[in-house]
Amino acid sequence: MTTTLIIDHPWKESFNHGILNKLTTGLEQDQKIYQVIDLNKDGFNPVMTEEELAGYQSGSVLDPLVLHYMSILRETSQLVLIFPIWWYCSPASLKGFLDKVLLNEFAFFDGGNGIQPLLSIESVVVFTTSDQPTESLEKRCTRSYKHQLTTTLEDVGMRNISWHHLGYVKHLTDEERNEYLESVYDKI
């Protein structure tokens, strides 16, 4: 089983990177196979160009980084996504990853009779953070970020999706942050 961790946060000292570090430490200690996709470190361009859009339906790819990501996903049995909720959605790089990597004839097939999933990823674990309290975020906009992402992942063949959100991060004590970090590896 190969675990692929995707992080979308530009600041290496962020709490999101703290989550990533705890997860990779646990995977290494358990001698599990894993790969990390750091969209910011990779310099991934999330913008779909006119040329890329022209080849979208046929699944053609112009960006070598997208081909690399596709290769990684083919080997993935567990996917872990780590990102902050900014303005009620993921940062742009994760959205662009979904747009540019989850292509027709790679992640799904659409022959006119609806989407048929082509990926087979056994489990997905999503870790998100926000400065808003979790309850407020859930009440105001769950459909705008959580349901959209979950539906997209299910449509391309990803199963057993669990979501772990930590809100009000900037107001937590160091002890509360550390307690949460100590619990993340048990969630995957």
PDB file of C-alpha atoms in Angstrom:
ATOM      1  CA  MET A   1       0.000   0.000   0.000  1.00  0.00           C
ATOM      2  CA  THR A   2       1.403   3.385  -1.023  1.00  0.00           C
ATOM      3  CA  THR A   3       0.265   6.502   0.791  1.00  0.00           C
ATOM      4  CA  THR A   4       0.443   9.780  -1.090  1.00  0.00           C
ATOM      5  CA  LEU A   5       0.304  12.981   0.932  1.00  0.00           C
ATOM      6  CA  ILE A   6      -0.609  16.204  -0.880  1.00  0.00           C
ATOM      7  CA  ILE A   7      -0.023  19.484   0.912  1.00  0.00           C
ATOM      8  CA  ASP A   8      -1.110  22.897  -0.303  1.00  0.00           C
ATOM      9  CA  HIS A   9       0.336  25.540   1.973  1.00  0.00           C
ATOM     10  CA  PRO A  10       3.122  27.942   0.984  1.00  0.00           C
ATOM     11  CA  TRP A  11       4.586  28.531   4.455  1.00  0.00           C
ATOM     12  CA  LYS A  12       6.893  25.759   5.708  1.00  0.00           C
ATOM     13  CA  GLU A  13       6.323  26.780   9.349  1.00  0.00           C
ATOM     14  CA  SER A  14       2.544  26.469   9.049  1.00  0.00           C
ATOM     15  CA  PHE A  15       0.434  24.185  11.218  1.00  0.00           C
ATOM     16  CA  ASN A  16      -0.414  22.293   8.024  1.00  0.00           C
ATOM     17  CA  HIS A  17       3.276  21.468   7.586  1.00  0.00           C
ATOM     18  CA  GLY A  18       3.289  20.381  11.222  1.00  0.00           C
ATOM     19  CA  ILE A  19       0.556  17.876  10.330  1.00  0.00           C
ATOM     20  CA  LEU A  20       2.578  16.705   7.322  1.00  0.00           C
ATOM     21  CA  ASN A  21       5.704  16.261   9.457  1.00  0.00           C
ATOM     22  CA  LYS A  22       3.852  14.189  12.073  1.00  0.00           C
ATOM     23  CA  LEU A  23       2.364  11.972   9.376  1.00  0.00           C
ATOM     24  CA  THR A  24       5.651  11.375   7.563  1.00  0.00           C
ATOM     25  CA  THR A  25       7.409  10.646  10.858  1.00  0.00           C
ATOM     26  CA  GLY A  26       4.774   8.019  11.686  1.00  0.00           C
ATOM     27  CA  LEU A  27       4.931   6.469   8.222  1.00  0.00           C
ATOM     28  CA  GLU A  28       8.734   6.266   8.435  1.00  0.00           C
ATOM     29  CA  GLN A  29       8.630   4.710  11.903  1.00  0.00           C
ATOM     30  CA  ASP A  30       6.159   2.090  10.661  1.00  0.00           C
ATOM     31  CA  GLN A  31       8.289   1.565   7.532  1.00  0.00           C
ATOM     32  CA  LYS A  32       5.381   2.302   5.211  1.00  0.00           C
ATOM     33  CA  ILE A  33       5.796   3.390   1.621  1.00  0.00           C
ATOM     34  CA  TYR A  34       4.769   6.993   1.022  1.00  0.00           C
ATOM     35  CA  GLN A  35       5.261   9.932  -1.314  1.00  0.00           C
ATOM     36  CA  VAL A  36       4.741  13.650  -0.727  1.00  0.00           C
ATOM     37  CA  ILE A  37       3.403  16.096  -3.280  1.00  0.00           C
ATOM     38  CA  ASP A  38       4.098  19.637  -2.078  1.00  0.00           C
ATOM     39  CA  LEU A  39       2.277  21.755  -4.633  1.00  0.00           C
ATOM     40  CA  ASN A  40       4.012  24.981  -3.591  1.00  0.00           C
ATOM     41  CA  LYS A  41       7.506  23.504  -3.369  1.00  0.00           C
ATOM     42  CA  ASP A  42       6.988  21.892  -6.786  1.00  0.00           C
ATOM     43  CA  GLY A  43       6.035  25.254  -8.292  1.00  0.00           C
ATOM     44  CA  PHE A  44       2.783  23.753  -9.595  1.00  0.00           C
ATOM     45  CA  ASN A  45       0.859  26.198 -11.785  1.00  0.00           C
ATOM     46  CA  PRO A  46      -2.847  25.695 -10.996  1.00  0.00           C
ATOM     47  CA  VAL A  47      -4.096  27.817 -13.895  1.00  0.00           C
ATOM     48  CA  MET A  48      -5.627  25.869 -16.762  1.00  0.00           C
ATOM     49  CA  THR A  49      -4.317  27.431 -19.979  1.00  0.00           C
ATOM     50  CA  GLU A  50      -6.252  27.641 -23.219  1.00  0.00           C
ATOM     51  CA  GLU A  51      -3.954  25.003 -24.739  1.00  0.00           C
ATOM     52  CA  GLU A  52      -4.496  22.650 -21.786  1.00  0.00           C
ATOM     53  CA  LEU A  53      -8.237  23.151 -21.917  1.00  0.00           C
ATOM     54  CA  ALA A  54      -8.260  22.307 -25.629  1.00  0.00           C
ATOM     55  CA  GLY A  55      -6.941  18.835 -24.785  1.00  0.00           C
ATOM     56  CA  TYR A  56      -8.972  18.345 -21.612  1.00  0.00           C
ATOM     57  CA  GLN A  57     -11.652  16.015 -22.994  1.00  0.00           C
ATOM     58  CA  SER A  58      -9.130  13.739 -24.687  1.00  0.00           C
ATOM     59  CA  GLY A  59      -6.993  13.639 -21.554  1.00  0.00           C
ATOM     60  CA  SER A  60      -3.938  15.075 -23.270  1.00  0.00           C
ATOM     61  CA  VAL A  61      -1.343  16.652 -20.989  1.00  0.00           C
ATOM     62  CA  LEU A  62       1.124  19.453 -21.740  1.00  0.00           C
ATOM     63  CA  ASP A  63       2.597  19.948 -18.256  1.00  0.00           C
ATOM     64  CA  PRO A  64       5.277  17.349 -17.312  1.00  0.00           C
ATOM     65  CA  LEU A  65       4.472  17.916 -13.627  1.00  0.00           C
ATOM     66  CA  VAL A  66       0.889  16.800 -14.264  1.00  0.00           C
ATOM     67  CA  LEU A  67       2.216  13.597 -15.868  1.00  0.00           C
ATOM     68  CA  HIS A  68       4.391  13.057 -12.797  1.00  0.00           C
ATOM     69  CA  TYR A  69       1.394  13.510 -10.485  1.00  0.00           C
ATOM     70  CA  MET A  70      -0.649  11.077 -12.575  1.00  0.00           C
ATOM     71  CA  SER A  71       2.116   8.499 -12.260  1.00  0.00           C
ATOM     72  CA  ILE A  72       2.087   8.922  -8.480  1.00  0.00           C
ATOM     73  CA  LEU A  73      -1.705   8.570  -8.278  1.00  0.00           C
ATOM     74  CA  ARG A  74      -1.592   5.323 -10.282  1.00  0.00           C
ATOM     75  CA  GLU A  75       0.475   3.815  -7.446  1.00  0.00           C
ATOM     76  CA  THR A  76      -1.597   5.314  -4.627  1.00  0.00           C
ATOM     77  CA  SER A  77      -3.883   3.236  -2.456  1.00  0.00           C
ATOM     78  CA  GLN A  78      -4.306   5.850   0.280  1.00  0.00           C
ATOM     79  CA  LEU A  79      -4.467   9.598  -0.364  1.00  0.00           C
ATOM     80  CA  VAL A  80      -3.985  12.224   2.340  1.00  0.00           C
ATOM     81  CA  LEU A  81      -4.840  15.869   1.618  1.00  0.00           C
ATOM     82  CA  ILE A  82      -3.607  18.653   3.901  1.00  0.00           C
ATOM     83  CA  PHE A  83      -4.679  22.255   3.376  1.00  0.00           C
ATOM     84  CA  PRO A  84      -6.169  25.322   5.065  1.00  0.00           C
ATOM     85  CA  ILE A  85      -9.666  26.588   4.380  1.00  0.00           C
ATOM     86  CA  TRP A  86      -9.262  30.061   2.904  1.00  0.00           C
ATOM     87  CA  TRP A  87     -12.387  32.025   1.967  1.00  0.00           C
ATOM     88  CA  TYR A  88     -14.499  28.880   2.360  1.00  0.00           C
ATOM     89  CA  CYS A  89     -12.504  26.703  -0.026  1.00  0.00           C
ATOM     90  CA  SER A  90      -9.096  25.172  -0.615  1.00  0.00           C
ATOM     91  CA  PRO A  91      -6.137  27.220  -1.808  1.00  0.00           C
ATOM     92  CA  ALA A  92      -5.878  27.616  -5.584  1.00  0.00           C
ATOM     93  CA  SER A  93      -3.153  25.024  -6.100  1.00  0.00           C
ATOM     94  CA  LEU A  94      -5.288  22.151  -4.807  1.00  0.00           C
ATOM     95  CA  LYS A  95      -8.237  23.212  -6.956  1.00  0.00           C
ATOM     96  CA  GLY A  96      -5.904  23.457  -9.961  1.00  0.00           C
ATOM     97  CA  PHE A  97      -4.509  20.002  -9.140  1.00  0.00           C
ATOM     98  CA  LEU A  98      -8.026  18.567  -9.340  1.00  0.00           C
ATOM     99  CA  ASP A  99      -8.734  20.423 -12.604  1.00  0.00           C
ATOM    100  CA  LYS A 100      -5.470  19.542 -14.347  1.00  0.00           C
ATOM    101  CA  VAL A 101      -4.699  16.056 -13.009  1.00  0.00           C
ATOM    102  CA  LEU A 102      -8.080  14.358 -12.690  1.00  0.00           C
ATOM    103  CA  LEU A 103      -8.577  14.192 -16.449  1.00  0.00           C
ATOM    104  CA  ASN A 104     -10.950  12.275 -18.680  1.00  0.00           C
ATOM    105  CA  GLU A 105      -9.498   8.874 -19.601  1.00  0.00           C
ATOM    106  CA  PHE A 106      -7.181   9.009 -16.577  1.00  0.00           C
ATOM    107  CA  ALA A 107      -9.350   9.622 -13.508  1.00  0.00           C
ATOM    108  CA  PHE A 108     -12.741   9.103 -15.131  1.00  0.00           C
ATOM    109  CA  PHE A 109     -14.386   8.301 -18.433  1.00  0.00           C
ATOM    110  CA  ASP A 110     -17.243  10.350 -19.777  1.00  0.00           C
ATOM    111  CA  GLY A 111     -18.639   8.787 -22.909  1.00  0.00           C
ATOM    112  CA  GLY A 112     -21.862  10.764 -22.717  1.00  0.00           C
ATOM    113  CA  ASN A 113     -23.643   8.470 -20.256  1.00  0.00           C
ATOM    114  CA  GLY A 114     -22.292  10.007 -17.070  1.00  0.00           C
ATOM    115  CA  ILE A 115     -18.965   9.827 -15.319  1.00  0.00           C
ATOM    116  CA  GLN A 116     -17.383   6.401 -14.857  1.00  0.00           C
ATOM    117  CA  PRO A 117     -14.559   6.383 -12.264  1.00  0.00           C
ATOM    118  CA  LEU A 118     -11.167   5.056 -13.384  1.00  0.00           C
ATOM    119  CA  LEU A 119      -9.053   5.506 -10.255  1.00  0.00           C
ATOM    120  CA  SER A 120      -9.127   2.979  -7.464  1.00  0.00           C
ATOM    121  CA  ILE A 121      -7.887   4.610  -4.278  1.00  0.00           C
ATOM    122  CA  GLU A 122      -8.999   2.688  -1.207  1.00  0.00           C
ATOM    123  CA  SER A 123      -9.077   5.551   1.276  1.00  0.00           C
ATOM    124  CA  VAL A 124      -8.775   9.309   1.476  1.00  0.00           C
ATOM    125  CA  VAL A 125      -8.051  11.261   4.636  1.00  0.00           C
ATOM    126  CA  VAL A 126      -8.484  15.027   4.525  1.00  0.00           C
ATOM    127  CA  PHE A 127      -6.924  17.335   7.107  1.00  0.00           C
ATOM    128  CA  THR A 128      -8.032  20.967   7.032  1.00  0.00           C
ATOM    129  CA  THR A 129      -7.480  23.935   9.285  1.00  0.00           C
ATOM    130  CA  SER A 130      -9.017  27.384   9.605  1.00  0.00           C
ATOM    131  CA  ASP A 131      -8.952  30.452  11.782  1.00  0.00           C
ATOM    132  CA  GLN A 132     -12.744  30.257  12.102  1.00  0.00           C
ATOM    133  CA  PRO A 133     -14.290  28.007  14.717  1.00  0.00           C
ATOM    134  CA  THR A 134     -15.197  24.639  13.211  1.00  0.00           C
ATOM    135  CA  GLU A 135     -18.886  24.966  14.149  1.00  0.00           C
ATOM    136  CA  SER A 136     -19.179  28.316  12.391  1.00  0.00           C
ATOM    137  CA  LEU A 137     -17.492  27.005   9.262  1.00  0.00           C
ATOM    138  CA  GLU A 138     -19.668  23.882   9.197  1.00  0.00           C
ATOM    139  CA  LYS A 139     -22.845  25.900   9.681  1.00  0.00           C
ATOM    140  CA  ARG A 140     -22.042  28.541   7.070  1.00  0.00           C
ATOM    141  CA  CYS A 141     -20.383  26.736   4.204  1.00  0.00           C
ATOM    142  CA  THR A 142     -19.992  22.957   4.447  1.00  0.00           C
ATOM    143  CA  ARG A 143     -21.477  22.536   0.987  1.00  0.00           C
ATOM    144  CA  SER A 144     -19.073  25.013  -0.583  1.00  0.00           C
ATOM    145  CA  TYR A 145     -15.911  23.139   0.327  1.00  0.00           C
ATOM    146  CA  LYS A 146     -16.503  19.793   1.997  1.00  0.00           C
ATOM    147  CA  HIS A 147     -19.243  18.388  -0.203  1.00  0.00           C
ATOM    148  CA  GLN A 148     -17.699  19.669  -3.428  1.00  0.00           C
ATOM    149  CA  LEU A 149     -14.372  17.994  -2.744  1.00  0.00           C
ATOM    150  CA  THR A 150     -15.903  14.765  -1.443  1.00  0.00           C
ATOM    151  CA  THR A 151     -18.176  14.454  -4.479  1.00  0.00           C
ATOM    152  CA  THR A 152     -15.279  15.087  -6.875  1.00  0.00           C
ATOM    153  CA  LEU A 153     -13.108  12.456  -5.208  1.00  0.00           C
ATOM    154  CA  GLU A 154     -15.932   9.894  -5.189  1.00  0.00           C
ATOM    155  CA  ASP A 155     -16.693  10.574  -8.869  1.00  0.00           C
ATOM    156  CA  VAL A 156     -13.177   9.512  -9.889  1.00  0.00           C
ATOM    157  CA  GLY A 157     -13.055   6.331  -7.792  1.00  0.00           C
ATOM    158  CA  MET A 158     -11.795   7.325  -4.355  1.00  0.00           C
ATOM    159  CA  ARG A 159     -13.508   5.611  -1.435  1.00  0.00           C
ATOM    160  CA  ASN A 160     -13.692   5.712   2.354  1.00  0.00           C
ATOM    161  CA  ILE A 161     -13.241   9.463   2.686  1.00  0.00           C
ATOM    162  CA  SER A 162     -12.760  10.854   6.176  1.00  0.00           C
ATOM    163  CA  TRP A 163     -12.355  14.514   7.020  1.00  0.00           C
ATOM    164  CA  HIS A 164     -10.651  16.000  10.074  1.00  0.00           C
ATOM    165  CA  HIS A 165     -10.929  19.743  10.549  1.00  0.00           C
ATOM    166  CA  LEU A 166      -9.280  21.853  13.232  1.00  0.00           C
ATOM    167  CA  GLY A 167     -10.745  25.313  13.488  1.00  0.00           C
ATOM    168  CA  TYR A 168      -9.773  28.410  15.434  1.00  0.00           C
ATOM    169  CA  VAL A 169      -6.098  27.460  15.024  1.00  0.00           C
ATOM    170  CA  LYS A 170      -4.625  30.878  15.777  1.00  0.00           C
ATOM    171  CA  HIS A 171      -6.483  30.954  19.110  1.00  0.00           C
ATOM    172  CA  LEU A 172      -5.369  27.522  20.330  1.00  0.00           C
ATOM    173  CA  THR A 173      -2.705  27.144  22.972  1.00  0.00           C
ATOM    174  CA  ASP A 174       0.557  25.409  22.161  1.00  0.00           C
ATOM    175  CA  GLU A 175      -0.637  22.518  24.308  1.00  0.00           C
ATOM    176  CA  GLU A 176      -3.881  22.199  22.286  1.00  0.00           C
ATOM    177  CA  ARG A 177      -1.965  22.319  18.996  1.00  0.00           C
ATOM    178  CA  ASN A 178       0.520  19.691  20.173  1.00  0.00           C
ATOM    179  CA  GLU A 179      -2.292  17.470  21.432  1.00  0.00           C
ATOM    180  CA  TYR A 180      -3.926  17.611  18.005  1.00  0.00           C
ATOM    181  CA  LEU A 181      -0.630  16.917  16.213  1.00  0.00           C
ATOM    182  CA  GLU A 182      -0.057  13.871  18.418  1.00  0.00           C
ATOM    183  CA  SER A 183      -3.408  12.463  17.241  1.00  0.00           C
ATOM    184  CA  VAL A 184      -3.100  12.891  13.462  1.00  0.00           C
ATOM    185  CA  TYR A 185      -1.173   9.732  12.620  1.00  0.00           C
ATOM    186  CA  ASP A 186      -3.847   7.587  14.281  1.00  0.00           C
ATOM    187  CA  LYS A 187      -6.358   9.048  11.800  1.00  0.00           C
ATOM    188  CA  ILE A 188      -4.660   7.560   8.753  1.00  0.00           C
TER     189      ILE A 188
END
